[in-house]
PDB file of C-alpha atoms and ligand atoms in Angstrom:
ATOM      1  CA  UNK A  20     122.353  88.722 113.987  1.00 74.00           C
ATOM      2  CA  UNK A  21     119.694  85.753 114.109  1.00 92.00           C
ATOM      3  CA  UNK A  22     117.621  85.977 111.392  1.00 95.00           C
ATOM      4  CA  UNK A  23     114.441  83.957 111.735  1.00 95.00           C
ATOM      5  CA  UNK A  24     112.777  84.711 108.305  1.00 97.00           C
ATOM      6  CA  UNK A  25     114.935  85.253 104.701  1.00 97.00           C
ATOM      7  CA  UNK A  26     113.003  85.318 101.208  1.00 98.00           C
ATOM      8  CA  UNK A  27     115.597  84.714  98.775  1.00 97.00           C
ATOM      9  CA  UNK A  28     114.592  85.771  95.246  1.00 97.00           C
ATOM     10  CA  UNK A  29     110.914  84.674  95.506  1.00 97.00           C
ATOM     11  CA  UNK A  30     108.540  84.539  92.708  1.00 96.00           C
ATOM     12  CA  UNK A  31     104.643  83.984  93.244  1.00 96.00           C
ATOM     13  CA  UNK A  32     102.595  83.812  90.414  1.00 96.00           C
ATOM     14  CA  UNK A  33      98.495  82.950  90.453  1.00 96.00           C
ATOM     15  CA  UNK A  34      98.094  81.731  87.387  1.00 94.00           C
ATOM     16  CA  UNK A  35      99.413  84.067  84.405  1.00 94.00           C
ATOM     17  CA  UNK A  36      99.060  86.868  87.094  1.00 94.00           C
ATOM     18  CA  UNK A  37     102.721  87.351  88.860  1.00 94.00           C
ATOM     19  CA  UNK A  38     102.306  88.836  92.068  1.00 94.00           C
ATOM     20  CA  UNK A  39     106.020  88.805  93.588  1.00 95.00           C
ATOM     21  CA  UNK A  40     109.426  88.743  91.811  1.00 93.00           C
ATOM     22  CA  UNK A  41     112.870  88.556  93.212  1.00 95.00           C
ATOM     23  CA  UNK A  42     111.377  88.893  96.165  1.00 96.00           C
ATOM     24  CA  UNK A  43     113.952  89.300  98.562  1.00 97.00           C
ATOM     25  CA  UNK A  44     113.955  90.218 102.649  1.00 97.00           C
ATOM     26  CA  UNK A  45     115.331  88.987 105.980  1.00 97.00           C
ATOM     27  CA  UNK A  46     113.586  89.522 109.322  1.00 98.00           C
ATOM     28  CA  UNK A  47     115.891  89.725 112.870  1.00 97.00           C
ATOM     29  CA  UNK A  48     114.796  87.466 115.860  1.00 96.00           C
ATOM     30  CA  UNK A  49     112.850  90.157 117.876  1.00 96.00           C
ATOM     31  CA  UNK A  50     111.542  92.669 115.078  1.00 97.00           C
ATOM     32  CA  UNK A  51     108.533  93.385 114.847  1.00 98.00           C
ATOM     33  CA  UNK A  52     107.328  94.489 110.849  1.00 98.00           C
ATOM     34  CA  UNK A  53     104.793  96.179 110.143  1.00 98.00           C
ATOM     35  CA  UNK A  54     103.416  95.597 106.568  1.00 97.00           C
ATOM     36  CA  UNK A  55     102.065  98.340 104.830  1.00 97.00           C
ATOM     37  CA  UNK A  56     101.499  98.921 101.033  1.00 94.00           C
ATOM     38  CA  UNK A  57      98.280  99.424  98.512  1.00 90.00           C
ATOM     39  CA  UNK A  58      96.152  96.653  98.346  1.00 90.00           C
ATOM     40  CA  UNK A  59      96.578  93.725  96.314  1.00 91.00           C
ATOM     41  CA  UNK A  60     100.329  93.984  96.215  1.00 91.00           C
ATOM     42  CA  UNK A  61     101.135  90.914  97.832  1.00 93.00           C
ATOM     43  CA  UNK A  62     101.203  91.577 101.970  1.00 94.00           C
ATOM     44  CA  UNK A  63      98.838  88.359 102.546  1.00 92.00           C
ATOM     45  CA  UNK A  64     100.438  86.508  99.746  1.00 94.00           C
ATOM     46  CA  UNK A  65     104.038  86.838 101.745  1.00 95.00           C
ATOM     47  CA  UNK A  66     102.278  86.320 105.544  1.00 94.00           C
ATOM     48  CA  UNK A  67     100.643  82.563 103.834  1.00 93.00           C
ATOM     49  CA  UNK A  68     103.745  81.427 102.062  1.00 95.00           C
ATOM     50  CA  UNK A  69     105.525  81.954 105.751  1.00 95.00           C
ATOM     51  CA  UNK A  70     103.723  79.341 107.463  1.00 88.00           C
ATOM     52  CA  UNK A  71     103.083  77.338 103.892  1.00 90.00           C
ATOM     53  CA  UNK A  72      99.928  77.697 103.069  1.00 88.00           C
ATOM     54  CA  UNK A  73     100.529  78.490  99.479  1.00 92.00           C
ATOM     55  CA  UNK A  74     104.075  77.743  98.384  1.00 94.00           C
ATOM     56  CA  UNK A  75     106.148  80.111  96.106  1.00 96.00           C
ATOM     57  CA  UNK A  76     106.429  79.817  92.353  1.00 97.00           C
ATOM     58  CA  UNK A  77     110.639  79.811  92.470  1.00 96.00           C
ATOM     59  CA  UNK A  78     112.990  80.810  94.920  1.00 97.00           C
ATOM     60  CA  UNK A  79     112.961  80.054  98.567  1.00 97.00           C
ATOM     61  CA  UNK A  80     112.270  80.623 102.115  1.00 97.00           C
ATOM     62  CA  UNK A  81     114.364  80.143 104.820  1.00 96.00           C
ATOM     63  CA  UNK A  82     113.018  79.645 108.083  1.00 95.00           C
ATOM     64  CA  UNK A  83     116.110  79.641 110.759  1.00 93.00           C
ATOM     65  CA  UNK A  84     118.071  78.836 108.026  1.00 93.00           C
ATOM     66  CA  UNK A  85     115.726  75.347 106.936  1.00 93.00           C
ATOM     67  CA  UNK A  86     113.521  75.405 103.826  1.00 95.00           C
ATOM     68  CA  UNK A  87     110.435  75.708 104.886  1.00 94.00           C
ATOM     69  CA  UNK A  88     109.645  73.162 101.575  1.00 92.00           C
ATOM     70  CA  UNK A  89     111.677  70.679 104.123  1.00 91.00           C
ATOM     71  CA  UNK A  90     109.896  71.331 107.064  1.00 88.00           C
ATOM     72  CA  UNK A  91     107.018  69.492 108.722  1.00 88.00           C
ATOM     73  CA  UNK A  92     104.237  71.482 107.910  1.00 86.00           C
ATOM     74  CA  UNK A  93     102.084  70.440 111.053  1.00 82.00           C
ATOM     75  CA  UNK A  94     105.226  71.221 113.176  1.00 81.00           C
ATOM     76  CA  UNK A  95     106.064  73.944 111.420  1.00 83.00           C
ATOM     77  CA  UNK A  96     102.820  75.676 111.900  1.00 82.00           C
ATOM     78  CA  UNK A  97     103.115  74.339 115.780  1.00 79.00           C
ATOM     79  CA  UNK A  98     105.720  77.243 116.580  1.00 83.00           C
ATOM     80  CA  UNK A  99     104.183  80.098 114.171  1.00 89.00           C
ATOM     81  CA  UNK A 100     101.177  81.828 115.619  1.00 88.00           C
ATOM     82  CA  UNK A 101      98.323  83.116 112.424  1.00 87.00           C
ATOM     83  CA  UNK A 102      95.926  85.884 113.139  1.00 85.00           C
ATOM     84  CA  UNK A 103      93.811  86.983 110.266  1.00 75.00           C
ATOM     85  CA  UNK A 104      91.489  89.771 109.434  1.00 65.00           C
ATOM     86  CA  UNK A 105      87.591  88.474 109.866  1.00 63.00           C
ATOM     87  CA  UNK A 106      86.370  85.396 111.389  1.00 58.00           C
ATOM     88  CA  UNK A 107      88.244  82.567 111.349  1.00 77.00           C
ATOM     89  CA  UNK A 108      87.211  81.032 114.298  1.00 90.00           C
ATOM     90  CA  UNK A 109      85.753  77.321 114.715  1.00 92.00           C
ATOM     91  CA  UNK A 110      82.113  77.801 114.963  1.00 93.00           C
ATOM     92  CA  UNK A 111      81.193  74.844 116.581  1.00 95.00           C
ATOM     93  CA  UNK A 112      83.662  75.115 119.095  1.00 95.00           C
ATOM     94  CA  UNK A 113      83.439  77.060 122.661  1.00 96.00           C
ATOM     95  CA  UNK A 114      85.620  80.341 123.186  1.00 95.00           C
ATOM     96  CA  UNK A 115      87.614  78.096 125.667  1.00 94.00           C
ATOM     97  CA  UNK A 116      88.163  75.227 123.155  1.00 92.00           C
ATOM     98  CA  UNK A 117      89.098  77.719 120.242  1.00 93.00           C
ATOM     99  CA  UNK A 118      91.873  79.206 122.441  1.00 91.00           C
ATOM    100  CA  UNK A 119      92.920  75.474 123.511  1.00 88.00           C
ATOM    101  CA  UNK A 120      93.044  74.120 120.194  1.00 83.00           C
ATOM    102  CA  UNK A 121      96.526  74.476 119.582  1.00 72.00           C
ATOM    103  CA  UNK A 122      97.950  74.313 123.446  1.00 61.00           C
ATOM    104  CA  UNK A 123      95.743  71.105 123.894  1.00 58.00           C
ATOM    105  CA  UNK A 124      97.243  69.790 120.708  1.00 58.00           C
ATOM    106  CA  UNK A 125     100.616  70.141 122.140  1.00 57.00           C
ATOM    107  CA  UNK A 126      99.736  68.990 126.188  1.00 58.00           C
ATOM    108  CA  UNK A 127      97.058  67.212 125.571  1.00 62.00           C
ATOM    109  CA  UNK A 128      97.925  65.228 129.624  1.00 67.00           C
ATOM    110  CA  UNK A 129      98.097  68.481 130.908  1.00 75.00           C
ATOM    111  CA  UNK A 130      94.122  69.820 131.104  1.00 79.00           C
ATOM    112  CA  UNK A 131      94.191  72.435 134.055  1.00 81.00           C
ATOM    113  CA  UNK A 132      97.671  73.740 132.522  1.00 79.00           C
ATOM    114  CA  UNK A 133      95.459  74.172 129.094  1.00 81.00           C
ATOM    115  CA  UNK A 134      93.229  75.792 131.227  1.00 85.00           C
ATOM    116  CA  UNK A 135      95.243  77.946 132.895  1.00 85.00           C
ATOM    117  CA  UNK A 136      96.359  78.641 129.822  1.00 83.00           C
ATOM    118  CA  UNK A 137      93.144  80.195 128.519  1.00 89.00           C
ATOM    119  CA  UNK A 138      92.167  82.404 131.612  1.00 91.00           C
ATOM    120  CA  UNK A 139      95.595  84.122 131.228  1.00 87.00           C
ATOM    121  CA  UNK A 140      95.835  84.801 127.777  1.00 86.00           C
ATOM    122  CA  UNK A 141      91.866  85.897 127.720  1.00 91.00           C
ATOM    123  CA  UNK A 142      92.775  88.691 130.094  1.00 88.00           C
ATOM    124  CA  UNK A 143      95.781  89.676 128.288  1.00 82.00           C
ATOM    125  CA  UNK A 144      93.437  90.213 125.243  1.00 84.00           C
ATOM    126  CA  UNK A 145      90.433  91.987 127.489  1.00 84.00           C
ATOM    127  CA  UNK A 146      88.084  89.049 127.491  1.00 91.00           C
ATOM    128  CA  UNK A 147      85.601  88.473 130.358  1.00 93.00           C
ATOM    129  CA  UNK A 148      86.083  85.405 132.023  1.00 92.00           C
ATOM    130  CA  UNK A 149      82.738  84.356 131.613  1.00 94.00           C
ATOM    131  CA  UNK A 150      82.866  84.459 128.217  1.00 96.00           C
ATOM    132  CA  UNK A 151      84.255  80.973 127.799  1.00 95.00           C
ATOM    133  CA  UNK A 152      81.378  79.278 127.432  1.00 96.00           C
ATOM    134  CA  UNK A 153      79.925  80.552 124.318  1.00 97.00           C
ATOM    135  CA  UNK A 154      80.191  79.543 120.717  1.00 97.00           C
ATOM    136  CA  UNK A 155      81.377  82.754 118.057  1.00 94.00           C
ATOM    137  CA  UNK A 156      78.204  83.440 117.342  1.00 94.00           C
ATOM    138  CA  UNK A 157      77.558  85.048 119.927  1.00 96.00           C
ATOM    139  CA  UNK A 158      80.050  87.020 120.048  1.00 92.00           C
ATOM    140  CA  UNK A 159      80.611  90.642 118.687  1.00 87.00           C
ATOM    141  CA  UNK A 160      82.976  91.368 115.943  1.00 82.00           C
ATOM    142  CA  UNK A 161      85.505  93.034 118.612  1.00 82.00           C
ATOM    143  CA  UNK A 162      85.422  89.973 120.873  1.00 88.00           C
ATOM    144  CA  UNK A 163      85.656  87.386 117.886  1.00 89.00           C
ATOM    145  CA  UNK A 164      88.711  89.136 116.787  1.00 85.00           C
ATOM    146  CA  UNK A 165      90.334  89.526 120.375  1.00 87.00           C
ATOM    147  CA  UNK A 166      89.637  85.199 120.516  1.00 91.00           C
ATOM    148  CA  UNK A 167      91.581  85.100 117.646  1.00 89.00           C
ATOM    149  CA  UNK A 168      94.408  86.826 119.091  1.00 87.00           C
ATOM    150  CA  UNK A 169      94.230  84.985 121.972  1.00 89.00           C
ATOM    151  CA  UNK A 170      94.560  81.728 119.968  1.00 89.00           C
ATOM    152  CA  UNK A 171      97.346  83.107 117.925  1.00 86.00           C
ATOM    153  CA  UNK A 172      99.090  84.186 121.143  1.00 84.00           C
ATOM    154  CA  UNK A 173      98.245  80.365 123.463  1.00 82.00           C
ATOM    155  CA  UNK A 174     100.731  78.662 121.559  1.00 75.00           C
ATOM    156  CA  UNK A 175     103.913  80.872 122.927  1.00 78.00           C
ATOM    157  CA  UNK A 176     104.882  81.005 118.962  1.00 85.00           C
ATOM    158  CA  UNK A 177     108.221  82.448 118.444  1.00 87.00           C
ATOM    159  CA  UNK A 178     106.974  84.003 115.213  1.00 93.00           C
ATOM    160  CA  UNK A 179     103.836  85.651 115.081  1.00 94.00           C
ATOM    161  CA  UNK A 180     102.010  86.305 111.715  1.00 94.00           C
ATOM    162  CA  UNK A 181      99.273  88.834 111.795  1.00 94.00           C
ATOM    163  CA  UNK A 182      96.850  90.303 108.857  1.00 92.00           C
ATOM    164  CA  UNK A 183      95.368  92.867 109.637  1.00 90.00           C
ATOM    165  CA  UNK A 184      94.008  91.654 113.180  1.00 86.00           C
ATOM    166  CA  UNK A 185      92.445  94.660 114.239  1.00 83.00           C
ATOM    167  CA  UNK A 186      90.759  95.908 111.310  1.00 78.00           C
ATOM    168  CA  UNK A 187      87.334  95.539 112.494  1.00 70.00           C
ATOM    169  CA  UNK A 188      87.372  97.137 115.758  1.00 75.00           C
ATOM    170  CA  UNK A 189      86.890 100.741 116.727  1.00 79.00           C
ATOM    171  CA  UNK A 190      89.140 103.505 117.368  1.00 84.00           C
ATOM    172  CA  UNK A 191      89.035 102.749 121.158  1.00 82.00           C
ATOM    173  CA  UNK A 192      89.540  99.153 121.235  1.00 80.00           C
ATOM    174  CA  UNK A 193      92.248  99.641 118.269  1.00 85.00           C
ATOM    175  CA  UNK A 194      94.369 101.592 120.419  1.00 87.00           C
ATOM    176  CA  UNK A 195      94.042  98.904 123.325  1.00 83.00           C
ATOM    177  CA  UNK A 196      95.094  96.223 121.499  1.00 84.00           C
ATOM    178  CA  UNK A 197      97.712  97.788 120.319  1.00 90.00           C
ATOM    179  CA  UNK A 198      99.045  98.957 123.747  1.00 89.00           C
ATOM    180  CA  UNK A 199      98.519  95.015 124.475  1.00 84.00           C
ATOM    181  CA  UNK A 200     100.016  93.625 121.602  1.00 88.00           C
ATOM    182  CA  UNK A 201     103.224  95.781 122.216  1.00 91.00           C
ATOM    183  CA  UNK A 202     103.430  94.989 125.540  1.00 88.00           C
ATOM    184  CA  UNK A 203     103.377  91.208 124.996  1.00 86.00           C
ATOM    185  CA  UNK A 204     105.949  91.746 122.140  1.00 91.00           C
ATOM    186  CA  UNK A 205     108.561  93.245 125.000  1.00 90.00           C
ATOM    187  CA  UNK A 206     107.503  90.678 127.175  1.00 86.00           C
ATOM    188  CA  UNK A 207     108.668  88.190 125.030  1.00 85.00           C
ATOM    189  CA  UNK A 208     110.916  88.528 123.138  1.00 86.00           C
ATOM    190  CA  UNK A 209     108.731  87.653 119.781  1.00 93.00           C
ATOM    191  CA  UNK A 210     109.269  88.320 115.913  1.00 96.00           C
ATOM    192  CA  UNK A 211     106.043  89.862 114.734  1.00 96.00           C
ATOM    193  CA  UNK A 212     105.038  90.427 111.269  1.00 97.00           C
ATOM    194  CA  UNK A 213     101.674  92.785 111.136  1.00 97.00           C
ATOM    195  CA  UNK A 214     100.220  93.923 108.233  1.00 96.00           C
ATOM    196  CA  UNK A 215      98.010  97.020 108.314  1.00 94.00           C
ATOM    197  CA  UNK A 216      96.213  99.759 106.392  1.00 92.00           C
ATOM    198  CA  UNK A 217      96.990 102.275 108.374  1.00 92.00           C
ATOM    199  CA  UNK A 218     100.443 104.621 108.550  1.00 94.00           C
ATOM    200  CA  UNK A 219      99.718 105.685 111.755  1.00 93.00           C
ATOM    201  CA  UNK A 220      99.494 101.993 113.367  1.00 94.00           C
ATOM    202  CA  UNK A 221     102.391 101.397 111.451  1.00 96.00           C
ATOM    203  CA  UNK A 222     104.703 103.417 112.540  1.00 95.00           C
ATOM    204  CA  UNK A 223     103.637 103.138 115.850  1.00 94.00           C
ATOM    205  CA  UNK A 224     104.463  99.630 116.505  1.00 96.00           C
ATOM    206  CA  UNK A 225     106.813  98.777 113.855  1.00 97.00           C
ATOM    207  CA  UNK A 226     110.500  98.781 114.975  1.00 97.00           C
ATOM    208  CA  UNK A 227     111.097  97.963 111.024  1.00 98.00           C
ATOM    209  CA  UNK A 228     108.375  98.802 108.439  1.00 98.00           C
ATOM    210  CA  UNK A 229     107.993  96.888 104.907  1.00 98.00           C
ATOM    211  CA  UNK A 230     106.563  99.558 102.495  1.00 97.00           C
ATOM    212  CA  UNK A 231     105.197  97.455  99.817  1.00 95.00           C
ATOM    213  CA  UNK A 232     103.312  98.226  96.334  1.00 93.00           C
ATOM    214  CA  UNK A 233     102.417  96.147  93.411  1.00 86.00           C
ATOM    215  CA  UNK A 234     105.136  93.322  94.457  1.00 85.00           C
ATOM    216  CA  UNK A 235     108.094  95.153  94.782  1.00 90.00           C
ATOM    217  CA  UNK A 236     109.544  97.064  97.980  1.00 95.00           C
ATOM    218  CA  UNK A 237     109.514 100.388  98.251  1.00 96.00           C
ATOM    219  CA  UNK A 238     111.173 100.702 101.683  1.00 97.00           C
ATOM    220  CA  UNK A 239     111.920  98.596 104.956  1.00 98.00           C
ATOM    221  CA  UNK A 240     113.536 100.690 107.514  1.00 97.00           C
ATOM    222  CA  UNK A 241     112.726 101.788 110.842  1.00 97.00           C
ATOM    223  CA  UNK A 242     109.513 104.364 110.984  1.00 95.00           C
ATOM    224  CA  UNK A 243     112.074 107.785 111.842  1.00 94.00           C
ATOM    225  CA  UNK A 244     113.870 106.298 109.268  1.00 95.00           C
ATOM    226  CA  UNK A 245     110.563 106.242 107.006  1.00 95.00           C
ATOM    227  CA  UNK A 246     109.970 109.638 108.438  1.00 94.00           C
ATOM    228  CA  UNK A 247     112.771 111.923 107.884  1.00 92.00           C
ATOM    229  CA  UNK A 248     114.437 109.899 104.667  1.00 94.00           C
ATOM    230  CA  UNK A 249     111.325 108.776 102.393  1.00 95.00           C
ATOM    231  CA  UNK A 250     113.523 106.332 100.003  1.00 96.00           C
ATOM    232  CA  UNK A 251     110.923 106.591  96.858  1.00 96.00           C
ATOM    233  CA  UNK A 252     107.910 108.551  95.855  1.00 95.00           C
ATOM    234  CA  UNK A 253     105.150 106.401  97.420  1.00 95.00           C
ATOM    235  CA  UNK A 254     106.695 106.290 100.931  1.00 96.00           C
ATOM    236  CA  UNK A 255     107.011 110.041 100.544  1.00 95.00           C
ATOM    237  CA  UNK A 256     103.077 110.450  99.681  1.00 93.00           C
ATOM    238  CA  UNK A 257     102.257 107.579 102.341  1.00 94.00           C
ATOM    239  CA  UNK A 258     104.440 109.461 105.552  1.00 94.00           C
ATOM    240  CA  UNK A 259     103.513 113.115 103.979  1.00 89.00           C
ATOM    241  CA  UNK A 260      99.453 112.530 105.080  1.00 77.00           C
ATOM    242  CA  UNK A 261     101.156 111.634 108.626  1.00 79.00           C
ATOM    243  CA  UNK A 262     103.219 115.228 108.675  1.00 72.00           C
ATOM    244  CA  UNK A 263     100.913 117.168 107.592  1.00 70.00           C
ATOM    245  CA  UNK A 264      97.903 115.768 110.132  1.00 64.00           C
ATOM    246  CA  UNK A 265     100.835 116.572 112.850  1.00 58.00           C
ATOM    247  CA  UNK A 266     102.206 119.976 111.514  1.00 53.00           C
ATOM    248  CA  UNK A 267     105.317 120.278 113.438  1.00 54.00           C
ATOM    249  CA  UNK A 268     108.551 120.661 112.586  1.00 56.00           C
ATOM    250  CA  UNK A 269     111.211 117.609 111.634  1.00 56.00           C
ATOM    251  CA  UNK A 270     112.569 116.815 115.281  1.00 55.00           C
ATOM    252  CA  UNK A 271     108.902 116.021 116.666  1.00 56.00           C
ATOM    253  CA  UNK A 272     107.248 114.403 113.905  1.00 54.00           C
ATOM    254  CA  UNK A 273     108.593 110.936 115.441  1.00 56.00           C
ATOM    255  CA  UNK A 274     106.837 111.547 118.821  1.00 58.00           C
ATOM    256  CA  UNK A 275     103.995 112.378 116.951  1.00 55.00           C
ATOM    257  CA  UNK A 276     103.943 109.667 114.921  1.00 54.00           C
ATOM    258  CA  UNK A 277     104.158 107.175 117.793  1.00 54.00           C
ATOM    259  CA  UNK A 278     101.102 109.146 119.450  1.00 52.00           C
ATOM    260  CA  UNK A 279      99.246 107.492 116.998  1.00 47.00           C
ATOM    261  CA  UNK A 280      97.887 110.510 114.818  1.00 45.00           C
ATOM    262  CA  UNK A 281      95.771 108.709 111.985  1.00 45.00           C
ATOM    263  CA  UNK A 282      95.607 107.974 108.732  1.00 44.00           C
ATOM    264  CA  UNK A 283      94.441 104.897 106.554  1.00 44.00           C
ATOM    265  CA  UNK A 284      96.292 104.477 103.499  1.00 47.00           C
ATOM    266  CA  UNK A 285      94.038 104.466 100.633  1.00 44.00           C
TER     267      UNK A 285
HETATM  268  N1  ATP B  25      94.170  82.256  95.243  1.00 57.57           N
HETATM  269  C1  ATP B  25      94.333  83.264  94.380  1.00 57.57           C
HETATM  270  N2  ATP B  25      94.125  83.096  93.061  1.00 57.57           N
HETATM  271  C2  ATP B  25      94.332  84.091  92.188  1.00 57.57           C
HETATM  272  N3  ATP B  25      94.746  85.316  92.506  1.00 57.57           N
HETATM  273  C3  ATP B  25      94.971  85.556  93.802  1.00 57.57           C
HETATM  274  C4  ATP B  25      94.777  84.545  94.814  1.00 57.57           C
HETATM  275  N4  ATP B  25      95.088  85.078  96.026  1.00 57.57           N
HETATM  276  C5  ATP B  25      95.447  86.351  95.782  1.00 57.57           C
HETATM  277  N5  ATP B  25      95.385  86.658  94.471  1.00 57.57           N
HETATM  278  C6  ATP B  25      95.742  87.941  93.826  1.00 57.57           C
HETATM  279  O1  ATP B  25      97.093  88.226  94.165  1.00 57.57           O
HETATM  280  C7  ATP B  25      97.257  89.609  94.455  1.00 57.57           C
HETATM  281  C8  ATP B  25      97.847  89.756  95.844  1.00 57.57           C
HETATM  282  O2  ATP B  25      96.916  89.294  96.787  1.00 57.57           O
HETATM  283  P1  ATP B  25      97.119  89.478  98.345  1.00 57.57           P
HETATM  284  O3  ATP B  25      95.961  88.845  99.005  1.00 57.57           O
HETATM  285  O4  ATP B  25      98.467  89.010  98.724  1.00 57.57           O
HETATM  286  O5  ATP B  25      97.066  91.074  98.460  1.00 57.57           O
HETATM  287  P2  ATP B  25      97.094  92.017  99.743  1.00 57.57           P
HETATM  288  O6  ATP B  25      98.280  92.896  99.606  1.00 57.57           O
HETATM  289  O7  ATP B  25      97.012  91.189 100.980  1.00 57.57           O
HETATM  290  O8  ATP B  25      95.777  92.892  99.544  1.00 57.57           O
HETATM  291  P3  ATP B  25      94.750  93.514 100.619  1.00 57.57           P
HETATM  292  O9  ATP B  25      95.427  94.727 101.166  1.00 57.57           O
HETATM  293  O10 ATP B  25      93.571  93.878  99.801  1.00 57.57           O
HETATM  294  O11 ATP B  25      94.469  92.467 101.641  1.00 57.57           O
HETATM  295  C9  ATP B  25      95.885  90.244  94.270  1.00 57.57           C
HETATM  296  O12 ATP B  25      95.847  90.832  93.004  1.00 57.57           O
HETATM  297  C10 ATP B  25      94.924  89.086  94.370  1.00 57.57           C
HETATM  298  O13 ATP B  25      93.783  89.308  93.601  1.00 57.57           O
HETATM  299 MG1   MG B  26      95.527  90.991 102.433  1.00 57.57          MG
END
């Protein structure tokens, strides 16, 4: 097996205030995690210490195999694709130039490819064409957070990072960017890590899922896996909500869970 990310007995404190310890976990070329766990425990801490924007307090974090301490962090960030909760968009800068940023970084000769570019990843999202032209602000929270997709996507990372990227859209648009997002994912071949609130969205596009509270992990197996053998109290609470919203018995709780019945872990 390739594995593309390994923690190896990570610590991260803020301060006085430790938030991970022996902190261990290994991610296979072509999974895709979902992150789930209460808030606070650490899932953004462990998505910004992947592409180094905060570094760990001790042990380390092997990126195909390389420190990531070693690593270039400009060219490290080149082949990682970050898609956060919110606006983080450049808001002086077009929808087309926010999508280009990182492809024109890396062909900055080739414009119409960069362009080309843009047009096919703003469909993949379910952006308008004519869109392009305008700045974030005017923009609605949906389409801000589909641009930032996009951008996360333009670069063809082989490692995609994502926090929470469709928390502030609604039901309908949810479910279409996740449709989307899993399609692109089989497409390509990608290792996605996703953190989310929600069980339901968890299990339904997880191949592995990282069950996380206050720093320490509670389980990371596949969802039927989550499903049928709970490994600790909290997964059991956190899968039971997504049983009893489906009420059926054992063998088709994993259909159901992948039909997306919801609930938002508190
Ligand atoms: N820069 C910082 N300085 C001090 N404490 C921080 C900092 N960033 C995060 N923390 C604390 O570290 C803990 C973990 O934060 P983190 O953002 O990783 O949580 P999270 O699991 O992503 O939570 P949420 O689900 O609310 O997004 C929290 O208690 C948070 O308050
Ligand atoms: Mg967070």
């Amino acid at each position: 097996m390739n594995t593309v990310i390994a923690f190896k007995d990570v610590k991260k404190a803020y301060g006085d205030k430790v938030v991970l310890e022996h902190f261990n976990l290994s991610v296979e070329q072509g999974e895709f995690v979902t992150i789930i766990g209460s808030s606070g425990c650490g899932k953004t801490t462990i998505l910004k210490m992947i592409n180094g924007l905060i570094k760990p307090t001790g042990g380390s974090i092997l990126l195909h195999g390389q420190n990531i301490e070693e690593k270039d962090m400009i060219q490290l960030r080149r082949n990682i694709g970050y898609a956060i909760q919110g606006s983080v968009l450049f808001p002086h800068m077009t929808v087309e130039q926010n999508i280009s940023y990182v492809p024109n970084l890396l062909n900055k000769r080739d414009k119409q490819r960069t362009r080309n570019a843009v047009s096919k990843w703003m469909k993949i999202v379910g952006l308008d064409e004519e869109l392009k032209e305008r700045y974030p602000s005017e923009l609605s929270g949906g389409q801000q957070q589909r641009v930032g997709i996009a951008r996360s996507l333009a670069a063809s990372p082989d490692l995609l990072l994502m926090d929470e990227p469709f928390g502030a859209v609604d039901e309908i648009t949810r479910g279409q960017l996740q449709v989307e997002l899993k399609q692109i994912y089989e497409k390509t071949g990608i290792t996605v890590l996703f953190v989310t609130h929600d069980i339901s969205e968890a299990l339904k596009l997880g191949t592995k899922v990282l069950v996380m509270d206050h720093g320490v992990i509670q389980q990371y197996a596949p969802p039927d896996v989550l499903l049928h053998a709970p490994a600790t109290e909290f997964v059991r609470r956190l899968v039971e909500k997504e049983r009893r919203v489906c009420r059926l018995p054992e063998e088709k709780l994993l259909d159901c869970a992948y039909s997306g019945a919801s609930s938002a872990i508190e």
